[in-house]
Short mmCIF file of C-alpha atoms and ligand atoms in Angstrom, two decimals:
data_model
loop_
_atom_site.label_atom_id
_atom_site.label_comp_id
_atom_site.label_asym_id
_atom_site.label_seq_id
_atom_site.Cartn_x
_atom_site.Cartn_y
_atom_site.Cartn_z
CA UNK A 4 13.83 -23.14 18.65
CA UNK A 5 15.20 -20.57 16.26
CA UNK A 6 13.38 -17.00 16.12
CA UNK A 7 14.17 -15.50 12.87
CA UNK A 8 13.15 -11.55 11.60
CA UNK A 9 12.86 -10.89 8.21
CA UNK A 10 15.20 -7.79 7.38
CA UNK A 11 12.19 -6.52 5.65
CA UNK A 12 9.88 -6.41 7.85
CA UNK A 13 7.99 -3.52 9.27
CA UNK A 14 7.86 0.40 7.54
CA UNK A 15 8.85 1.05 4.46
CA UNK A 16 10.85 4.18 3.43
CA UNK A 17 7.18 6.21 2.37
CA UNK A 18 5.38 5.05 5.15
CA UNK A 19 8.32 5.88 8.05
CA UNK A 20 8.40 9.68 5.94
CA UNK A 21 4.34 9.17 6.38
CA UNK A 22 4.42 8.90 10.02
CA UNK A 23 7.53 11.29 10.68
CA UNK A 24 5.73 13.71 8.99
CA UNK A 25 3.06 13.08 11.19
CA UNK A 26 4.88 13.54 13.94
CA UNK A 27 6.83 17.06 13.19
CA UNK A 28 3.05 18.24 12.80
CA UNK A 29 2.17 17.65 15.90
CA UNK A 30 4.40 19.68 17.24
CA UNK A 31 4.99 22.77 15.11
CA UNK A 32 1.73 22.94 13.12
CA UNK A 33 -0.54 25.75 14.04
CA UNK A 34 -4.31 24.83 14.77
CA UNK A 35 -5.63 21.43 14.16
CA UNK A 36 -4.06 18.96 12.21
CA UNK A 37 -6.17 15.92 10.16
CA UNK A 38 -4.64 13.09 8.03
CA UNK A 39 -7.07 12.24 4.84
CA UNK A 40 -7.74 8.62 6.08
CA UNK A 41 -5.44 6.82 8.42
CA UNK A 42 -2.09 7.92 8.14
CA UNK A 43 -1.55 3.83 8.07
CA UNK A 44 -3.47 0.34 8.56
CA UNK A 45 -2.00 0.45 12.20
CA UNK A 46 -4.51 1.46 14.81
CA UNK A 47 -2.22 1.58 17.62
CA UNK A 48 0.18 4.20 15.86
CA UNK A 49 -3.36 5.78 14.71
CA UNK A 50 -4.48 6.35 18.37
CA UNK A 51 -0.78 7.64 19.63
CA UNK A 52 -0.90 10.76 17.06
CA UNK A 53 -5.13 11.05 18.26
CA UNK A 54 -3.43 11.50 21.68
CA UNK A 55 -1.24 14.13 20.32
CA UNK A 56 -4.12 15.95 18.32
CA UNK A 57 -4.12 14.51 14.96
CA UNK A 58 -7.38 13.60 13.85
CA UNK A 59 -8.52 11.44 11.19
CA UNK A 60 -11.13 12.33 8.31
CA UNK A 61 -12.72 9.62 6.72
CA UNK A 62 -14.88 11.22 3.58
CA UNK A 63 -14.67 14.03 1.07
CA UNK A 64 -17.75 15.31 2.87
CA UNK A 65 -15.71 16.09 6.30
CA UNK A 66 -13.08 17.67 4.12
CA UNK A 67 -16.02 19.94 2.81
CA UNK A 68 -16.89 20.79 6.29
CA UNK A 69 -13.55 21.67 7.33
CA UNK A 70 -12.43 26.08 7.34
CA UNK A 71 -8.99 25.81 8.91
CA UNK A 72 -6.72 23.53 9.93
CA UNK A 73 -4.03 21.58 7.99
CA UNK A 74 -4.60 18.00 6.30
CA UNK A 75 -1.38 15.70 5.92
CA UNK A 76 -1.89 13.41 2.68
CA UNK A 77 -0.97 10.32 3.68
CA UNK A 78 1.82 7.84 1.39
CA UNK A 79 -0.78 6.47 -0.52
CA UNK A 80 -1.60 9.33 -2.08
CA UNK A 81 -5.07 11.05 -2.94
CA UNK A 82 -6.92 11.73 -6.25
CA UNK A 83 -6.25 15.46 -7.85
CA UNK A 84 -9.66 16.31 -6.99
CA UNK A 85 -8.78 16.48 -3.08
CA UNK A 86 -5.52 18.22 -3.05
CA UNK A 87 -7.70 20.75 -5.72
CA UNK A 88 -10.34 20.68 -2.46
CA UNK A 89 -7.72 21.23 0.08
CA UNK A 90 -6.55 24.67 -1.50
CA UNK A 91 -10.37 25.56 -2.37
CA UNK A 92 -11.19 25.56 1.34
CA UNK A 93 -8.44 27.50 2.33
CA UNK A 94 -6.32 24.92 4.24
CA UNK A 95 -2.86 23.77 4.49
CA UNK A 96 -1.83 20.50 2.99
CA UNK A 97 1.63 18.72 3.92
CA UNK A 98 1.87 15.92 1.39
CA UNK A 99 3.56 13.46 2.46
CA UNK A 100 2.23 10.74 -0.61
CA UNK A 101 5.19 8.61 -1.10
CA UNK A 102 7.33 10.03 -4.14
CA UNK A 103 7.22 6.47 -5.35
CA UNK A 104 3.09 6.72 -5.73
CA UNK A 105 3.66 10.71 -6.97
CA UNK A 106 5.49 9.23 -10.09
CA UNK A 107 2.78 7.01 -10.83
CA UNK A 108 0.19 10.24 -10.36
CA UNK A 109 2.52 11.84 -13.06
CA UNK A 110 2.59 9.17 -15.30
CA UNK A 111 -0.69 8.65 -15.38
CA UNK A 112 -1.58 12.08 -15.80
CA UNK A 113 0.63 12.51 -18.89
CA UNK A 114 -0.02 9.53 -20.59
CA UNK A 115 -3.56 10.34 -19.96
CA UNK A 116 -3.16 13.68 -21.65
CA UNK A 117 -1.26 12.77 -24.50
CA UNK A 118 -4.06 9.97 -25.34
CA UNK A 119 -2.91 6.80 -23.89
CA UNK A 120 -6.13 4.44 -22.16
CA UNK A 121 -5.10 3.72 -18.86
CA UNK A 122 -4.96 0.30 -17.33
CA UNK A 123 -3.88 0.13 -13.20
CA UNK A 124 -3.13 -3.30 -12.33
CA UNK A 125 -4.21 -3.33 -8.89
CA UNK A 126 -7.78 -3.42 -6.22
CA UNK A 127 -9.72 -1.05 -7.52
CA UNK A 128 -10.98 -0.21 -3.74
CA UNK A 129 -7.61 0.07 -2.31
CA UNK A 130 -6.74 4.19 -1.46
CA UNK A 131 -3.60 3.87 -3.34
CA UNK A 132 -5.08 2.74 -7.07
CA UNK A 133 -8.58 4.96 -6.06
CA UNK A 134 -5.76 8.23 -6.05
CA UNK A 135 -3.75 6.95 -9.08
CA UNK A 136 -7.14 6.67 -11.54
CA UNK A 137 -7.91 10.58 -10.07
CA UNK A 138 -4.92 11.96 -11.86
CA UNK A 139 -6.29 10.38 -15.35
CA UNK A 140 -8.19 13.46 -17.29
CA UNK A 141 -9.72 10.19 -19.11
CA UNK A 142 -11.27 6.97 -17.91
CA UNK A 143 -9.00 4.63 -15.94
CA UNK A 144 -9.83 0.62 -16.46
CA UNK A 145 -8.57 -1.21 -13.49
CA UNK A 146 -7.47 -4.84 -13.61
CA UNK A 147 -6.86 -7.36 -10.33
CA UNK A 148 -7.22 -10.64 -11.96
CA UNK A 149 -6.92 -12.73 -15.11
CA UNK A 150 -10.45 -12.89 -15.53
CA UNK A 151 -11.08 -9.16 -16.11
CA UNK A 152 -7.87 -9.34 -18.11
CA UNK A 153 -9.35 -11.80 -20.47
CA UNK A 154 -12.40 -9.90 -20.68
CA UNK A 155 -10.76 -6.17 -21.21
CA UNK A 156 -11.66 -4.36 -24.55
CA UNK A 157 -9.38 -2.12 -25.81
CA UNK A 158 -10.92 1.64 -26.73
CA UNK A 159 -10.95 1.54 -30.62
CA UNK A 160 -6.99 1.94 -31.71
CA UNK A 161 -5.72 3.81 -28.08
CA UNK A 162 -1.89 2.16 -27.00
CA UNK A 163 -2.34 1.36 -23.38
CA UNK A 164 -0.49 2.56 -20.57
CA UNK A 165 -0.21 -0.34 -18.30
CA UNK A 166 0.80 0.89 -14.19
CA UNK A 167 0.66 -1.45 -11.19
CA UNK A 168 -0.22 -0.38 -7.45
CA UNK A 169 2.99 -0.15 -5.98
CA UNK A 170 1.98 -2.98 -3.17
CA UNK A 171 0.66 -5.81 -6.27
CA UNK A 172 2.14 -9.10 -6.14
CA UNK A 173 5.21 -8.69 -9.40
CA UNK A 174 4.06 -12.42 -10.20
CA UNK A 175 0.50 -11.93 -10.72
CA UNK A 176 1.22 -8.12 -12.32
CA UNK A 177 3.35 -10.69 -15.17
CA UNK A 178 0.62 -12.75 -15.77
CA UNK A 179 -1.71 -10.16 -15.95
CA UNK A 180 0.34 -8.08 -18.37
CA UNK A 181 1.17 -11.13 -20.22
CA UNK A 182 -3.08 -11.94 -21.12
CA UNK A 183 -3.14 -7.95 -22.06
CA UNK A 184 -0.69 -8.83 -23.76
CA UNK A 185 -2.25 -10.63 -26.53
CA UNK A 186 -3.69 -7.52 -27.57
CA UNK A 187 -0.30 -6.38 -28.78
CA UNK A 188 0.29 -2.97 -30.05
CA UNK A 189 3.65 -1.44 -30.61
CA UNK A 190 2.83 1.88 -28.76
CA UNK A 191 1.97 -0.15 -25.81
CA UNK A 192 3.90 1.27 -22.37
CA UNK A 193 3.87 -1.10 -20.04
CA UNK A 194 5.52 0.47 -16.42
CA UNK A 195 6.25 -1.96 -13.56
CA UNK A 196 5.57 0.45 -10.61
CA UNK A 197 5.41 -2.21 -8.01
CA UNK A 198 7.97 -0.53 -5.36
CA UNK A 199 10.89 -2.46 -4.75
CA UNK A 200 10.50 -2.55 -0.75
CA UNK A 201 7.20 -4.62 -1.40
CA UNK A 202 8.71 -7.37 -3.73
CA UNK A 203 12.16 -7.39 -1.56
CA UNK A 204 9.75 -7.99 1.14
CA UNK A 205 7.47 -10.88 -0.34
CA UNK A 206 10.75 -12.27 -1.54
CA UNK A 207 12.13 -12.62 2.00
CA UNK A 208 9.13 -13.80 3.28
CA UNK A 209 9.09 -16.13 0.41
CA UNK A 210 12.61 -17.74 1.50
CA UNK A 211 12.00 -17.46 5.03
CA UNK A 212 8.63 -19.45 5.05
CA UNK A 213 9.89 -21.74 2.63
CA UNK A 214 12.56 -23.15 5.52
CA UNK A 215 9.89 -22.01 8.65
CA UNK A 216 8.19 -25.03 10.62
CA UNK A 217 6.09 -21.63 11.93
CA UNK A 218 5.82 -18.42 10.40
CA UNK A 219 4.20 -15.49 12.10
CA UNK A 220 3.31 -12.63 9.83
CA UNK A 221 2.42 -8.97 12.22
CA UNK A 222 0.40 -6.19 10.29
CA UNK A 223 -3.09 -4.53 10.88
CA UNK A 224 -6.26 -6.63 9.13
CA UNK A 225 -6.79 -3.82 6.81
CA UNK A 226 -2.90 -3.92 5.55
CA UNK A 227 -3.65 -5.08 1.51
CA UNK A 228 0.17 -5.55 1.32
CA UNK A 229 0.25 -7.55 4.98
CA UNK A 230 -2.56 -9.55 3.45
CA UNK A 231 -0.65 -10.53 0.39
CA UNK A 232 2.42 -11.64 2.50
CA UNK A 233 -0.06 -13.66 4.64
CA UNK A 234 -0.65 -15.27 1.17
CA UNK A 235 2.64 -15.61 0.02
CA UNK A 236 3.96 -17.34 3.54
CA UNK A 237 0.53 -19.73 3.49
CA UNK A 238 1.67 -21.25 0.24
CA UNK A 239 5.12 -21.98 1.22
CA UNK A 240 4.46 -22.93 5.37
CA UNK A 241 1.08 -24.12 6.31
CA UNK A 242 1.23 -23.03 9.86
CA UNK A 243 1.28 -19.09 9.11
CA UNK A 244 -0.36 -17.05 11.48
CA UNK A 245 -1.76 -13.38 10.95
CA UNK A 246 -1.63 -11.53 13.74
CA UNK A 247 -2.28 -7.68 14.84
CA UNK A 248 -0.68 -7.30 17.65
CA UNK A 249 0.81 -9.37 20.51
CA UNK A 250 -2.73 -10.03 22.34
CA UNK A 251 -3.35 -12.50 19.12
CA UNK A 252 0.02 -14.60 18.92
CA UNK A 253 -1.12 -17.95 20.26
CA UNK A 254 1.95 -19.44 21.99
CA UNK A 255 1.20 -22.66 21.93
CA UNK A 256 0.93 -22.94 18.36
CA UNK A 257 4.98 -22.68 18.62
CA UNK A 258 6.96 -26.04 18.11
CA UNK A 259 9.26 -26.42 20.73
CA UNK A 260 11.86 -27.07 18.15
CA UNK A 261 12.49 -25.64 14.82
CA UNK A 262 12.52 -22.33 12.88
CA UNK A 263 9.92 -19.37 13.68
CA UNK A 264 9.89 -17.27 10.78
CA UNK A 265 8.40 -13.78 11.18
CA UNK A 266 7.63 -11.01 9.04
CA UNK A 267 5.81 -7.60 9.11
CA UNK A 268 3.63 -5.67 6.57
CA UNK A 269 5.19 -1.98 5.49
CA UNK A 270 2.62 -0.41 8.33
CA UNK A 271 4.15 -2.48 11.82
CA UNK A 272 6.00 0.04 13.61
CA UNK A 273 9.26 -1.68 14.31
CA UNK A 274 8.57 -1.64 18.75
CA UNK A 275 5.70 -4.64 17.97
CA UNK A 276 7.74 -6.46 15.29
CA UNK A 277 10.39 -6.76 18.68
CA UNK A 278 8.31 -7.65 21.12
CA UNK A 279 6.42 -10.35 19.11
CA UNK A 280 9.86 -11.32 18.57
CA UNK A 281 11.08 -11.90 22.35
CA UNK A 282 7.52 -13.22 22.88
CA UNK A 283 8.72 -16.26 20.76
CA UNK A 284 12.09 -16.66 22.49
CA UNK A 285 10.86 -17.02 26.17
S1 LIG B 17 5.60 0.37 -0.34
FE1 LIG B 17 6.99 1.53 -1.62
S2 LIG B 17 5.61 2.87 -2.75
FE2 LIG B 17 4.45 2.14 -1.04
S3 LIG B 17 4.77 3.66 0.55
FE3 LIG B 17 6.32 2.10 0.84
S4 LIG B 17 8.14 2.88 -0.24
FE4 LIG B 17 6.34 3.97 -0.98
#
């Protein structure tokens, strides 16, 4: 049997900065340190920096509570409204949003300003496209499928600024854009902001399952852009498995012969992508 690791797989460049940042806190920060939501969709990394004093806040309302300390922003960036909350209480923020999500944030902010409607292709729960629309100073439409592209109404003459959450699938983001497209308007500005790291990594996971008899993708159930590999590797090997951590990789589900594909969402720390690895060549 052949065991074979996507390059890709595991952190990304903003997420590893994420976590290192996280890190360095812990050990020169004075007082108590918080992330604004899980640093990222990885409990086990998650419970390591709760062992080293890092805790997590989970609503505007704990920020509110909160007179000292400092918050780490995590890569997926927060709305303008909690960084403006951070400073009101008096407490020390280490952003570490990835500068790939900032430059959306800045986009969005101008274009916003100078009149442009705002359109994020993305999940309008997901953290990442929740900060983006809280830079807008106007209202933010967001779009994750072609049935609320269909149905979008432009706001009497306004050009559109079209962004993408940085961890959207680049196929579906061209479809989408291509039914908003209809609506042509010259002063349209239309910004691919998927990050690279996520399409290089569908794109290997793509090739990989396409020759896999097996492929194995790692990442916590929460992981949007683990979940959208999971459907990427489904259509192109039927016998893909999600798993969390090693406790869920089912070894007999393994041919005894053949290719084992595996890949990792941008929040697997690299020490579980191994091991699930060596799991599959005993
Ligand atoms: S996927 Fe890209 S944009 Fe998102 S955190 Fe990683 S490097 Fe940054």
């Amino acid at each position: 049997m052949q065991v074979v690791t996507a390059k890709t797989a595991g952190f990304c460049f903003g997420v590893r900065r994420a976590v290192e940042t996280c890190y360095d806190q812990s050990s020169k920060a004075q007082g108590k340190v918080y992330t604004y939501g899980p640093i990222i969709h990885n409990e086990m990394v998650v419970r390591d920096l709760e062992a080293r004093g890092i805790s997590v806040i989970r609503s505007k309302q704990e920020l509110e509570e909160l007179k000292e300390g400092t918050v780490i922003i995590r890569s997926h960036g927060v709305e303008k409204e909690i960084c403006d909350l951070i400073g009101k209480q008096g407490l020390k923020m280490v952003d570490a949003t990835c500068p790939f999500v900032k430059k959306i944030h800045k986009i969005v902010r101008e274009k916003s300003e100078e009149g442009f409607q705002i359109v994020v292709i993305g999940s309008r729960e997901h953290p990442e496209v929740e900060g983006i629309c809280g830079w807008s100073v106007t209202p933010v439409t967001v779009i994750e499928n072609e049935q609320q592209a269909s149905a979008f109404v432009r706001e009497n003459d306004k050009p559109l600024c079209i962004v993408s959450q940085t961890t959207f699938n680049s196929k579906k983001f061209d479809k989408l854009v291509e039914i908003l497209h209809l609506l042509r308007y010259d002063r349209d500005c239309i910004l691919n902001t998927i990050c690279n790291a996520t399409e290089e990594r569908q794109k290997e996971a793509a090739e990989l399952a396409g020759k896999a008899d097996v492929m194995i993708v790692i990442g916590g159930k929460n992981s949007s852009n683990t979940q959208k590999l999971f459907e990427i590797c489904k259509e192109k090997c039927s016998q893909t498995y999600y798993i969390q951590t090693l406790a869920d990789l089912d070894l007999s589900l393994l041919p005894s012969v053949g290719y084992v594909g595996i890949t990792a969402g941008a929040s697997t720390p690299y020490n579980l992508i191994e091991e699930v690895s060596k799991q599959c060549r005993k």
